[in-house]
Coordinates of C-alpha atoms and ligand atoms in Angstrom, one line a residue:
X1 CA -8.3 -15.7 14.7
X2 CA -9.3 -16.1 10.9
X3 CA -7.4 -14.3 8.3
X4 CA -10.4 -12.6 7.8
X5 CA -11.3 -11.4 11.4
X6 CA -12.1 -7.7 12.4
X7 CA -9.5 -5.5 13.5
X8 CA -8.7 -5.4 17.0
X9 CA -10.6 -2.2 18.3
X10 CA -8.2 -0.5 21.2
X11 CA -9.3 2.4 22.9
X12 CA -6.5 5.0 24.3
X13 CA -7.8 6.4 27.4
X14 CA -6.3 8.6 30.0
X15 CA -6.0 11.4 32.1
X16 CA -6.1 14.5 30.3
X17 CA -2.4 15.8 29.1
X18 CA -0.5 12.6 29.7
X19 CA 0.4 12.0 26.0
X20 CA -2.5 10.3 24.7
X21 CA -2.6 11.7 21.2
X22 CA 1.4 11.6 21.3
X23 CA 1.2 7.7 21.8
X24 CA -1.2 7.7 18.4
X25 CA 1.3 9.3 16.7
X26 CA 3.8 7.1 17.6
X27 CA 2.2 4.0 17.0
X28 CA 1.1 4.8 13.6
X29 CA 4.0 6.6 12.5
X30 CA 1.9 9.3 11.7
X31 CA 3.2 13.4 12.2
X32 CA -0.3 14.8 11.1
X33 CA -2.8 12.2 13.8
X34 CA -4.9 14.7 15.4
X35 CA -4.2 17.8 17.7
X36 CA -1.1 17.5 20.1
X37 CA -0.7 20.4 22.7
X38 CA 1.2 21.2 26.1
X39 CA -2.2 22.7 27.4
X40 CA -5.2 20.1 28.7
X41 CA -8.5 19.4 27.0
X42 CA -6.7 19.2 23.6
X43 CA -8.6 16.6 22.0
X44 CA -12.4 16.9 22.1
X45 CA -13.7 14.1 20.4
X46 CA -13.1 10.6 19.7
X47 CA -10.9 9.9 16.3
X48 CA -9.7 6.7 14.7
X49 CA -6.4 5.5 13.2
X50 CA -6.5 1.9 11.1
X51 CA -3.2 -0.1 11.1
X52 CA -3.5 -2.3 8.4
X53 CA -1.0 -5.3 6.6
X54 CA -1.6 -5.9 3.2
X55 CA -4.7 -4.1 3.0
X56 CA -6.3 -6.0 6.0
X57 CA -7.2 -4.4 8.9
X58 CA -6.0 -5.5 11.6
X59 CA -5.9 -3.2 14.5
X60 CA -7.8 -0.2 15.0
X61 CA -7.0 2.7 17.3
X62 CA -9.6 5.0 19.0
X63 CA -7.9 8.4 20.5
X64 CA -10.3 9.7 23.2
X65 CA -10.4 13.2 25.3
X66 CA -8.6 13.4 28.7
X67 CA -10.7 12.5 32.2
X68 CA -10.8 15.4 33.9
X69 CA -13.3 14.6 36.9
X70 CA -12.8 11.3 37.9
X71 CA -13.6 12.3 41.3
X72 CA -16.9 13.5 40.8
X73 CA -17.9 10.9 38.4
X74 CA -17.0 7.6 40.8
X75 CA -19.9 9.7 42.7
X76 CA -22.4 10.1 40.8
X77 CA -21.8 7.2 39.6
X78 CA -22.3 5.4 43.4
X79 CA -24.9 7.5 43.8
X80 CA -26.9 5.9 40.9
X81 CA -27.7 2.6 42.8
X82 CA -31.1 2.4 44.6
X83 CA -30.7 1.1 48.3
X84 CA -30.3 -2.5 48.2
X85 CA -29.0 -2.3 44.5
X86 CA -26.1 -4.0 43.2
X87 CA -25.4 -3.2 40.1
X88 CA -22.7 -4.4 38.8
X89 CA -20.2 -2.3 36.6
X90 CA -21.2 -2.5 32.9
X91 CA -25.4 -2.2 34.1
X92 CA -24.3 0.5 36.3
X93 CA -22.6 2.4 33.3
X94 CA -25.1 1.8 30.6
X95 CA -27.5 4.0 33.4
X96 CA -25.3 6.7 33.2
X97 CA -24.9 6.7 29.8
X98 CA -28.4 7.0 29.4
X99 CA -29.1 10.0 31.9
X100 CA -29.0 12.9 31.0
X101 CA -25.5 14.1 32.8
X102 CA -24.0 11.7 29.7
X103 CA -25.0 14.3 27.6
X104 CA -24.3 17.3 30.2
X105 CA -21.6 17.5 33.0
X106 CA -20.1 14.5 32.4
X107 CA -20.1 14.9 28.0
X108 CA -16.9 14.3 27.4
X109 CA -16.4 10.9 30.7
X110 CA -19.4 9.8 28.5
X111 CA -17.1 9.8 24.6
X112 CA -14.8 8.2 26.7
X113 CA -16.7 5.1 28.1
X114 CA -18.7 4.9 25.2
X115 CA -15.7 4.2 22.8
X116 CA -14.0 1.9 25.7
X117 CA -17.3 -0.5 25.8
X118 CA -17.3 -0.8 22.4
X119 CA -13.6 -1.9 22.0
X120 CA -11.8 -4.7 22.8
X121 CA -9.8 -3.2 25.0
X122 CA -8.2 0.0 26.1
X123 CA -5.0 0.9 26.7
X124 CA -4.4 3.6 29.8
X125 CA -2.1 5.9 29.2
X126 CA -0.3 7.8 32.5
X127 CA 2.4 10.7 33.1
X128 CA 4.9 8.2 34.7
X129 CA 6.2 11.7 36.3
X130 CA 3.1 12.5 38.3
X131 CA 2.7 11.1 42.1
X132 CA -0.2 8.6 41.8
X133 CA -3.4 10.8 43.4
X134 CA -6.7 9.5 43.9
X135 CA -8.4 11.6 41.1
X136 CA -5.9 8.8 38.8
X137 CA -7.6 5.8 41.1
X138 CA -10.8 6.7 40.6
X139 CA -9.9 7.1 36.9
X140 CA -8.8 3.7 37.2
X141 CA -12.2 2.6 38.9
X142 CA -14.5 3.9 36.5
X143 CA -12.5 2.7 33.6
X144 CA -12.2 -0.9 34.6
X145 CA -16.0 -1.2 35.2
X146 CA -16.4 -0.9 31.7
X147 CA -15.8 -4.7 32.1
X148 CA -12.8 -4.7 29.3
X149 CA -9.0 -5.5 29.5
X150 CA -6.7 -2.3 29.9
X151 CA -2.9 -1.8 29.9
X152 CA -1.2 1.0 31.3
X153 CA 0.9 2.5 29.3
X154 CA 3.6 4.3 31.6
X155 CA 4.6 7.2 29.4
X156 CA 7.4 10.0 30.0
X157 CA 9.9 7.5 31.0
X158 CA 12.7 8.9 29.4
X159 CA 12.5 11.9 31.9
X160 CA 14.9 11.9 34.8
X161 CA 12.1 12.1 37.4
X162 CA 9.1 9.2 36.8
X163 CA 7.8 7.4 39.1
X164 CA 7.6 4.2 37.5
X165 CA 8.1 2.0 41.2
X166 CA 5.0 3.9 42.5
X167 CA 2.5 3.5 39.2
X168 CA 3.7 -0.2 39.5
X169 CA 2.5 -0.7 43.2
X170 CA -0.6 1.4 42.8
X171 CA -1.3 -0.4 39.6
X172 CA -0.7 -3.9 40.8
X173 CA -3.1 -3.1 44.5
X174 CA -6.2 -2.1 41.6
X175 CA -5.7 -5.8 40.4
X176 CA -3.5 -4.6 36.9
X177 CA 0.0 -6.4 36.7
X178 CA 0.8 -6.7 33.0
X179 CA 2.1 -2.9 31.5
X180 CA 4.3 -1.5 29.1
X181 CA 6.6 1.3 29.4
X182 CA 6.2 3.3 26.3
X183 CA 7.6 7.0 25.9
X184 CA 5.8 8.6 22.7
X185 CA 8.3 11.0 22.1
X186 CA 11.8 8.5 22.1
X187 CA 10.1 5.0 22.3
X188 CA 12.4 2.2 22.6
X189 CA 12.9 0.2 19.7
X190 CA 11.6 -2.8 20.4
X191 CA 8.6 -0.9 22.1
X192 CA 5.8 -1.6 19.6
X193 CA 6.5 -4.9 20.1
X194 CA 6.7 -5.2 23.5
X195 CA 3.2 -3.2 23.4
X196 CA 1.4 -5.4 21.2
X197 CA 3.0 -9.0 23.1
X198 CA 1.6 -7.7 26.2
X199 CA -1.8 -6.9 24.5
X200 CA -1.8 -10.4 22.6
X201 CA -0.9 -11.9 26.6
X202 CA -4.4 -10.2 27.6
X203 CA -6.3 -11.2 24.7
X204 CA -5.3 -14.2 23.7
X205 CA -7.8 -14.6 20.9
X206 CA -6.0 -11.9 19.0
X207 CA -2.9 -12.9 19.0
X208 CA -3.0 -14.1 15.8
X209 CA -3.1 -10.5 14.2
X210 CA -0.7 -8.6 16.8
X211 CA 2.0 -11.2 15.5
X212 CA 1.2 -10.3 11.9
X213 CA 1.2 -6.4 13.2
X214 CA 4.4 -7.5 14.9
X215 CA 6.1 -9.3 11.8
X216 CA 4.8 -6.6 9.6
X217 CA 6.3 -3.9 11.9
X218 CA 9.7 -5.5 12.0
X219 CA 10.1 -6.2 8.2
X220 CA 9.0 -2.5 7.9
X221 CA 11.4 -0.9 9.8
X222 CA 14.5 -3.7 7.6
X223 CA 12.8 -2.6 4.9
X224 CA 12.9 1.6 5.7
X225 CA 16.8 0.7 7.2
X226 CA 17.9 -0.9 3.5
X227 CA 16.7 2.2 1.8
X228 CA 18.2 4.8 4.1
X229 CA 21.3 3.1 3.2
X230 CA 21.1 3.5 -0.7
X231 CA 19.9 7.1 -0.5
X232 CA 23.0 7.5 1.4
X233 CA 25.5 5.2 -0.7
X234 CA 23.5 7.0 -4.0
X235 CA 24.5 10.9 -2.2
X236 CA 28.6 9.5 -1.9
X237 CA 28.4 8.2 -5.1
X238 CA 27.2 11.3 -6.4
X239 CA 29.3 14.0 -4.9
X240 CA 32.8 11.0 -4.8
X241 CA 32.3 10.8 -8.8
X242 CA 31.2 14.7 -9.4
X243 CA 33.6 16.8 -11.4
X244 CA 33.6 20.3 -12.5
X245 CA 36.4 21.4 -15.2
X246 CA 37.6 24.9 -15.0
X247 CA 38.9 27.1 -17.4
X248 CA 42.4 27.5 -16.6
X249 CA 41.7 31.2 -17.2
X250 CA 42.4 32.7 -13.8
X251 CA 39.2 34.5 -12.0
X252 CA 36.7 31.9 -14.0
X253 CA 37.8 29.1 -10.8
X254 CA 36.5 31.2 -8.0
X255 CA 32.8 30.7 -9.3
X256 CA 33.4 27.3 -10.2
X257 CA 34.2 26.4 -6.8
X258 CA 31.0 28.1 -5.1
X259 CA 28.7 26.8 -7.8
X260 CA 30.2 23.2 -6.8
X261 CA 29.9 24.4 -3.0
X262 CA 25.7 25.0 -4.0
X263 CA 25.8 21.8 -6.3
X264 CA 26.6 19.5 -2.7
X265 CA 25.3 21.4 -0.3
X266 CA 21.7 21.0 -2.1
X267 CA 22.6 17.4 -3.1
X268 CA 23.1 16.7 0.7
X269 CA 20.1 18.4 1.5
X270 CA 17.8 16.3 -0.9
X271 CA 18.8 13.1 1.2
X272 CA 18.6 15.0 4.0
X273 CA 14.5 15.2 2.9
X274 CA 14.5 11.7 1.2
X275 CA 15.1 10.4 4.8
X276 CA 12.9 12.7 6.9
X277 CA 9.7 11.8 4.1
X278 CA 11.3 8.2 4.4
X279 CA 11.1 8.3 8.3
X280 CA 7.7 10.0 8.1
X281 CA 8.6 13.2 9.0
X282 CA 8.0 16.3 7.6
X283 CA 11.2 19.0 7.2
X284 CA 8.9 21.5 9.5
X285 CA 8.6 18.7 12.6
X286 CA 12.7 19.5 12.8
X287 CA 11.7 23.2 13.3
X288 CA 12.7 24.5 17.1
X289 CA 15.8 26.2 17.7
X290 CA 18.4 23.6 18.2
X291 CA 21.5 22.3 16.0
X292 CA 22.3 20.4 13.9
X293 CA 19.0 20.0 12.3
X294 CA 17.3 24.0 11.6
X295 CA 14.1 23.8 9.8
X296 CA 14.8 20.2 8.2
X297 CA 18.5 21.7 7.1
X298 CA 21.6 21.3 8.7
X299 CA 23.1 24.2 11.0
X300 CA 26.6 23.9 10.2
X301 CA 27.9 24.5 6.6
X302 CA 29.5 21.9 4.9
X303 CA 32.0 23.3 3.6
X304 CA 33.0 25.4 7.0
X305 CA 36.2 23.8 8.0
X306 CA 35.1 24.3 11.7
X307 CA 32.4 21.5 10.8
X308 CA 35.1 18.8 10.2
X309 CA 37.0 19.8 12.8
X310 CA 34.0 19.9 15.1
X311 CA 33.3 16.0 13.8
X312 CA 36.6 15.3 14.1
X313 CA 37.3 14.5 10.2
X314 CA 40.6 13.8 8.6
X315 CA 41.6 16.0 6.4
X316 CA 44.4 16.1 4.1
X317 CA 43.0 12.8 1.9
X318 CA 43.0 14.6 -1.1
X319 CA 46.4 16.0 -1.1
X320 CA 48.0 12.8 -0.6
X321 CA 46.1 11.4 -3.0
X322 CA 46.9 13.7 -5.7
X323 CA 50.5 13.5 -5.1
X324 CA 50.5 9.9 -5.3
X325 CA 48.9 10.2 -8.7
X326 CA 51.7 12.4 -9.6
X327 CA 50.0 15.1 -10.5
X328 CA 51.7 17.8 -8.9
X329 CA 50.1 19.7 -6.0
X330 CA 47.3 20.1 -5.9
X331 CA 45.3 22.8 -4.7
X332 CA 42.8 22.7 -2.0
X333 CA 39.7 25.1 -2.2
X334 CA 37.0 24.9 0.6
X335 CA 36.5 21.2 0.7
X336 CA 37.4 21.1 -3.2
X337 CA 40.2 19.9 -4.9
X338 CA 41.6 21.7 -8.1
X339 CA 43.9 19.3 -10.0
X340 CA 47.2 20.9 -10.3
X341 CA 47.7 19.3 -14.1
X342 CA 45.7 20.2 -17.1
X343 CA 43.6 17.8 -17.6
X344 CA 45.3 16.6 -21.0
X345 CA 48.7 16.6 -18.5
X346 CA 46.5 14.7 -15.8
X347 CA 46.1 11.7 -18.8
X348 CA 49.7 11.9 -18.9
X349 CA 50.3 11.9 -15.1
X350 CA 48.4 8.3 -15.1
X351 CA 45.2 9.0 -15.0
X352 CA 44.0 6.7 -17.0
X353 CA 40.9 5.6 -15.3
X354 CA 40.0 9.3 -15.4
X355 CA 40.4 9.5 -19.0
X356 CA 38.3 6.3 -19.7
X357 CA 35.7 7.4 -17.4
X358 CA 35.2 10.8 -19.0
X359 CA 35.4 9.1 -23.2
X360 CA 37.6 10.4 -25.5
X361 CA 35.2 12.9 -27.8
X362 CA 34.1 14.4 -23.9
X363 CA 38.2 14.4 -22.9
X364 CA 38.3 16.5 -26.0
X365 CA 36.6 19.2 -25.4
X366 CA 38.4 19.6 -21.9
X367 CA 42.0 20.0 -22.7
X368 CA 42.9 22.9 -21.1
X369 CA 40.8 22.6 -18.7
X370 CA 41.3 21.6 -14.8
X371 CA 39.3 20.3 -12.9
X372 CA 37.5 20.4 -9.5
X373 CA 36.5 17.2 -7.3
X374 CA 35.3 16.9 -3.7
X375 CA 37.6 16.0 -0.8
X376 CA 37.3 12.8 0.6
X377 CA 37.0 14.9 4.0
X378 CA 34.1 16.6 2.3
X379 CA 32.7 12.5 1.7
X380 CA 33.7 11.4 5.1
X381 CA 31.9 14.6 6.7
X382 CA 28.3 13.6 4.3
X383 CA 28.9 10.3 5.3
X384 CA 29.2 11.0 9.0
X385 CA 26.0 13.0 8.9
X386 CA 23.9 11.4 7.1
X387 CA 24.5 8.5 9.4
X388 CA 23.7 10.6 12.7
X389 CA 20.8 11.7 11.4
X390 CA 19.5 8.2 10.4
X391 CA 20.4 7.2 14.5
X392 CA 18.3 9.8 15.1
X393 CA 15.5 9.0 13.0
X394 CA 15.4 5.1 14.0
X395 CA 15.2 6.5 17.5
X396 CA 12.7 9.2 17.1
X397 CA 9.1 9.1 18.1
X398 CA 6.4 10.5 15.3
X399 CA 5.0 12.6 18.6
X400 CA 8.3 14.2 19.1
X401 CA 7.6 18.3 18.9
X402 CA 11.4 19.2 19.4
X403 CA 14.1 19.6 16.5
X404 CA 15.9 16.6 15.6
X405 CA 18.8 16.3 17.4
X406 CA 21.9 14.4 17.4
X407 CA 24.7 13.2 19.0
X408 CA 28.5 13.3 18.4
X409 CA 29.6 10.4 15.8
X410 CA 31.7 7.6 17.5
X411 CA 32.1 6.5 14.0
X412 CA 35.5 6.7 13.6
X413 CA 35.6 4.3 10.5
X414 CA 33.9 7.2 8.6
X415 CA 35.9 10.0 10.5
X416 CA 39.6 8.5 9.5
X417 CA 39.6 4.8 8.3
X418 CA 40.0 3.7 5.1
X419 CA 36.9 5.4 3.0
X420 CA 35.2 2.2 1.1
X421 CA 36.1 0.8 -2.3
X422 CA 32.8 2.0 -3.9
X423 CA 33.9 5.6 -3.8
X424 CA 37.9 5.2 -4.7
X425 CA 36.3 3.6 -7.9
X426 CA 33.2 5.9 -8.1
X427 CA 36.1 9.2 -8.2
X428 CA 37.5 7.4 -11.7
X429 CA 33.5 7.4 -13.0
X430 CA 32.0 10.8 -13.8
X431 CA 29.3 9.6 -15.6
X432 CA 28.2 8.0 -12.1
X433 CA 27.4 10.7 -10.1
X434 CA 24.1 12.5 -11.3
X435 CA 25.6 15.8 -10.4
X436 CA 27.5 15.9 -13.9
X437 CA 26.4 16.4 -17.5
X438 CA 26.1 13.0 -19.2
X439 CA 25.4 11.2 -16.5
X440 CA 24.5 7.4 -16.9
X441 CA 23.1 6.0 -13.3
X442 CA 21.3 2.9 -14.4
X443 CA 24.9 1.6 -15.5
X444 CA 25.3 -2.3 -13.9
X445 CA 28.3 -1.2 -12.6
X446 CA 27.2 1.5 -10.5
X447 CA 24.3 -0.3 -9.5
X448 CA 26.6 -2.6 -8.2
X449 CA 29.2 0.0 -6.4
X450 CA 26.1 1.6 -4.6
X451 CA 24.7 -2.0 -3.3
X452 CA 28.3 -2.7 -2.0
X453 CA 28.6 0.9 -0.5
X454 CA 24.5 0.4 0.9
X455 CA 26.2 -2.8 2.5
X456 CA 28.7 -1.4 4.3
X457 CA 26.9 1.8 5.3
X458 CA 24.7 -0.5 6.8
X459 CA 27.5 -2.7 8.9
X460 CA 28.9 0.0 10.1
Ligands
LIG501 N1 8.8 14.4 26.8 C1 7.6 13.8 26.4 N2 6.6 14.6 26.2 C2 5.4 14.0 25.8 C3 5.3 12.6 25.8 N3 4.0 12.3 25.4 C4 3.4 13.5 25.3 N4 4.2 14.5 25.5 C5 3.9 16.0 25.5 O1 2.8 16.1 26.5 C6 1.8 17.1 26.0 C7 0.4 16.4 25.9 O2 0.4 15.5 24.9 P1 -0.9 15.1 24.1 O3 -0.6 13.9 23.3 O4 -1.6 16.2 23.5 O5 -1.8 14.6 25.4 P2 -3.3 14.0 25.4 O6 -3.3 13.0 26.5 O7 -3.7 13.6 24.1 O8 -4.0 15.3 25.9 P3 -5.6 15.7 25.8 O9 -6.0 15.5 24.5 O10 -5.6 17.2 26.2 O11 -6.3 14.9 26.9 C8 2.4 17.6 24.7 O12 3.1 18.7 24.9 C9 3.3 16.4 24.2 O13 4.3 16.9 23.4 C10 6.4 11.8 26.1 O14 6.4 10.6 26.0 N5 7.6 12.5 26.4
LIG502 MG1 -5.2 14.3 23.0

C-alpha cells in the first residue's frame, strides 16, 4: 500500500458480552472508549476509534452490538431464497438488509452486518470460557457470508477455565485456522503485535500499514518505558536530596518530622499519577477494594514500618551511615533521620559536601539548626513501589475494571543491595531535590545523576 492509502477499516463483532468493547479499549489504549458492562446488550450502536501514526490514519476500528439471535437469523435468512434459488452469501444479505425485519426484529444483526460489509475485515471476538454451542456456529455462518476475512479473537484466556482446544477445533471444521489469543483485560505484551501480524497474514495488501502500526506501537511503549523511568529517578532524586533543618529547640522537631512525612508521601503520590496519566489510566480506574493501589493511592503508609517490613526493606542504612560520617548518633524518626550534630558541628564532623551543597550565605542562616533527611529505607521502599506499579502498568489492559494490583518485589537489588550512585551523590545536593527552598533542577549535573539513575532503574 501507498503511504497515502485509507485506513484499514476492522469491524469487532461478536456474541453479545464476550469483551467486545473491552478489546477496543485495549487496542487503543483508551479508558473512556464507549460503554463497558458485566450485563448483555451494552453497546447499542456502532462507534469508531482511529489509530493513527504521525497523523495518518491508518487503521480504523468499528465496535458493534452483541448477536443475540443467531439462531433465528440463519432462518430467516434460509428462508429468504425462492425454490430453486441460490443465492449466494453477500446477494442473500443485501435482501435482508433491505426487508423490512433489518429495520425490525433483526435491528441491531442488521448494525452489525452492515458495518462488517463495509470493512475490510472483521475481527470475531469469543468468551474462550464458554462451551462452543450452535447459537456461536450460526454466528459464525452469518458472519462469514458477509464475504470478508475474520479473525477470532479468543478472549478471557487468562482465566483458569477456557476452552481454547475446543474454539480451535470448532473454528478450524467452519474453514477459520489463523486466530489470536487476546485477553482485553491482561493482554500479553507482544499481543498487539501478534494481532495485527495475523491480520497483515490475511490481508496481505495491508501489510504495509499494520507494520507501521506495529513499529509505531513498539517505539511507543520504549518511548512510555524511558519516561516512567525519569519520573521515577526525578521522585529519588527528590526525596534522596530533600532536607528539612530544625530548630534545635525541643517540641519545634515533632512537626518538622510530620510536615516532611506529608512533603513525601504527596511527592510519591504525584508520580504515582504521572505514571497512571502516562499509562493512560485515570487514578479512578484503580478504584475497587483491593491493595496496594486504593483510589489511585497506595494502601499502605509509607512511613508505617510494617510497610518495609512487609517489602522486605533493609533498614538501618541511615544509622550506619551517619556514624561513619562521624557525626555522632543519629536519631531515627519514622523513616527520617535527624542529624545528631548541629549543623555548623556537622561541617566540622566532615561534611563538607553538605556544606558546599547547601552555600555558605544559606549554611548561615542554619547554624543551630539540625537537620532532617530521609532514610535510604524510606528510598529503597519508593523505589520498590514505584517499580511494582510500573510491572503492573506494562501489563495492564486499558479494559481492566479491577484495582491495580501488584505483586510482591523480587527485586532484591532495591530491597538490600547497594542503593545507586545517583542518590549517595544527590543526599550531598539540596538544591537538587525540588522538595527544598532554592531548588535548582535544570543544573547539568543533576540532569545527568537522574539520566544515570533513569538508566539503571531501567536495567534492573
Ligand atoms: N476477565 C476478563 N474480563 C473481561 C475481558 N473482556 C471483557 N471482560 C468483561 O466482560 C464483560 C463484558 O465486556 P464488554 O466489553 O462490555 O462486552 P461486549 O462484547 O462489548 O458486550 P455488549 O456490548 O453487551 O455486546 C465486562 O464485565 C468486562 O469487564 C477479559 O479479557 N477478561
Ligand atoms: Mg460492547
Amino acid at each position: 500500500m501507498t503511504e497515502s492509502a485509507k485506513p484499514l477499516k476492522l469491524a469487532v463483532v461478536g456474541h453479545t458480552n464476550v469483551g467486545k468493547t473491552s478489546l477496543l479499549r485495549t487496542l487503543t489504549r483508551d479508558v473512556g472508549f464507549g460503554e463497558v458492562s458485566h450485563r448483555p446488550s451494552t453497546t447499542r450502536h456502532v462507534e469508531g476509534a482511529r489509530l493513527s501514526v504521525d497523523g495518518e490514519p491508518l487503521l480504523e476500528l468499528y465496535d458493534t452490538p452483541g448477536l443475540e439471535d443467531a439462531i433465528a437469523l440463519l432462518d430467516y435468512l434460509e428462508r429468504l431464497e425462492q425454490p430453486g434459488e441460490r443465492l449466494d452469501g453477500p446477494a442473500r444479505l443485501a435482501r435482508f438488509l433491505d426487508a423490512s425485519e433489518a429495520r425490525q426484529r433483526f435491528e441491531q444483526e442488521a448494525k452489525v452486518l452492515r458495518q462488517l460489509l463495509a470493512s475490510d475485515a472483521g475481527l470475531y471476538v469469543i468468551d474462550a470460557r464458554e462451551p462452543v454451542l450452535a447459537k456461536y456456529r450460526d454466528e459464525l455462518q452469518v458472519l462469514a457470508s458477509c464475504g470478508k476475512p475474520l479473525l477470532p479473537v479468543l478472549n478471557f484466556v487468562s482465566s483458569a477455565n477456557h476452552r481454547e482446544p475446543d474454539w480451535r477445533e470448532a473454528l478450524a471444521r467452519l474453514g477459520l485456522h489463523a486466530l489470536v489469543r487476546f485477553d482485553s483485560v491482561a493482554p500479553p505484551e507482544d499481543g498487539e503485535r501478534r494481532l495485527y501480524e495475523s491480520l497483515a497474514l490475511l490481508l496481505e495488501s495491508a501489510r504495509g500499514q499494520l507494520e507501521r502500526l506495529i513499529a509505531d506501537q513498539q517505539a511507543q511503549r520504549h518511548a512510555r518505558q524511558q519516561s516512567a523511568a525519569r519520573l521515577i529517578a526525578e521522585l529519588l532524586i527528590d526525596c534522596a536530596a530533600c532536607r528539612r533543618s530544625v530548630s534545635t529547640e525541643a517540641g519545634e522537631e515533632q512537626q518538622a518530622v510530620s510536615q516532611l512525612h506529608t512533603a513525601i508521601r504527596q511527592r510519591e503520590q504525584r508520580c504515582v499519577e504521572a505514571l497512571l496519566k502516562l499509562y493512560g489510566f485515570r487514578p479512578q480506574d484503580a478504584d475497587a477494594g483491593d491493595l496496594p493501589l486504593l483510589d489511585g493511592r497506595w494502601g499502605d503508609d509509607l512511613f508505617n514500618p510494617e510497610t518495609l517490613k512487609q517489602l522486605g526493606v533493609r533498614v538501618g542504612g541511615g544509622i550506619a551511615a551517619g556514624a561513619a560520617a562521624g557525626a555522632g548518633v543519629d536519631l531515627l524518626v519514622g523513616g527520617l533521620t535527624l542529624g545528631a550534630a548541629a549543623l555548623a558541628g556537622a561541617i566540622a564532623g566532615g561534611a563538607l559536601q553538605t556544606a558546599r551543597g547547601y552555600g555558605s550565605r544559606l549554611l548561615g542562616k542554619l547554624k543551630g539548626q539540625r537537620e532532617l533527611t530521609i532514610d535510604d529505607s524510606v528510598l529503597r521502599l519508593l523505589a520498590l513501589r514505584q517499580r511494582q506499579l510500573l510491572q503492573a502498568l506494562n501489563l495492564r489492559g486499558h479494559a481492566a475494571m479491577d484495582s491495580i494490583k501488584v505483586a510482591a518485589p523480587q527485586d532484591k537489588t532495591w530491597r538490600e543491595g547497594k542503593l545507586p550512585a545517583a542518590l549517595t551523590r544527590a543526599r550531598a545536593h539540596p538544591q537538587w531535590s525540588s522538595l527544598n527552598p532554592g531548588a535548582r533542577l535544570s543544573q547539568a549535573q543533576r540532569q545527568e545523576e537522574v539520566e544515570a539513575l533513569s538508566h539503571v532503574l531501567n536495567d534492573l
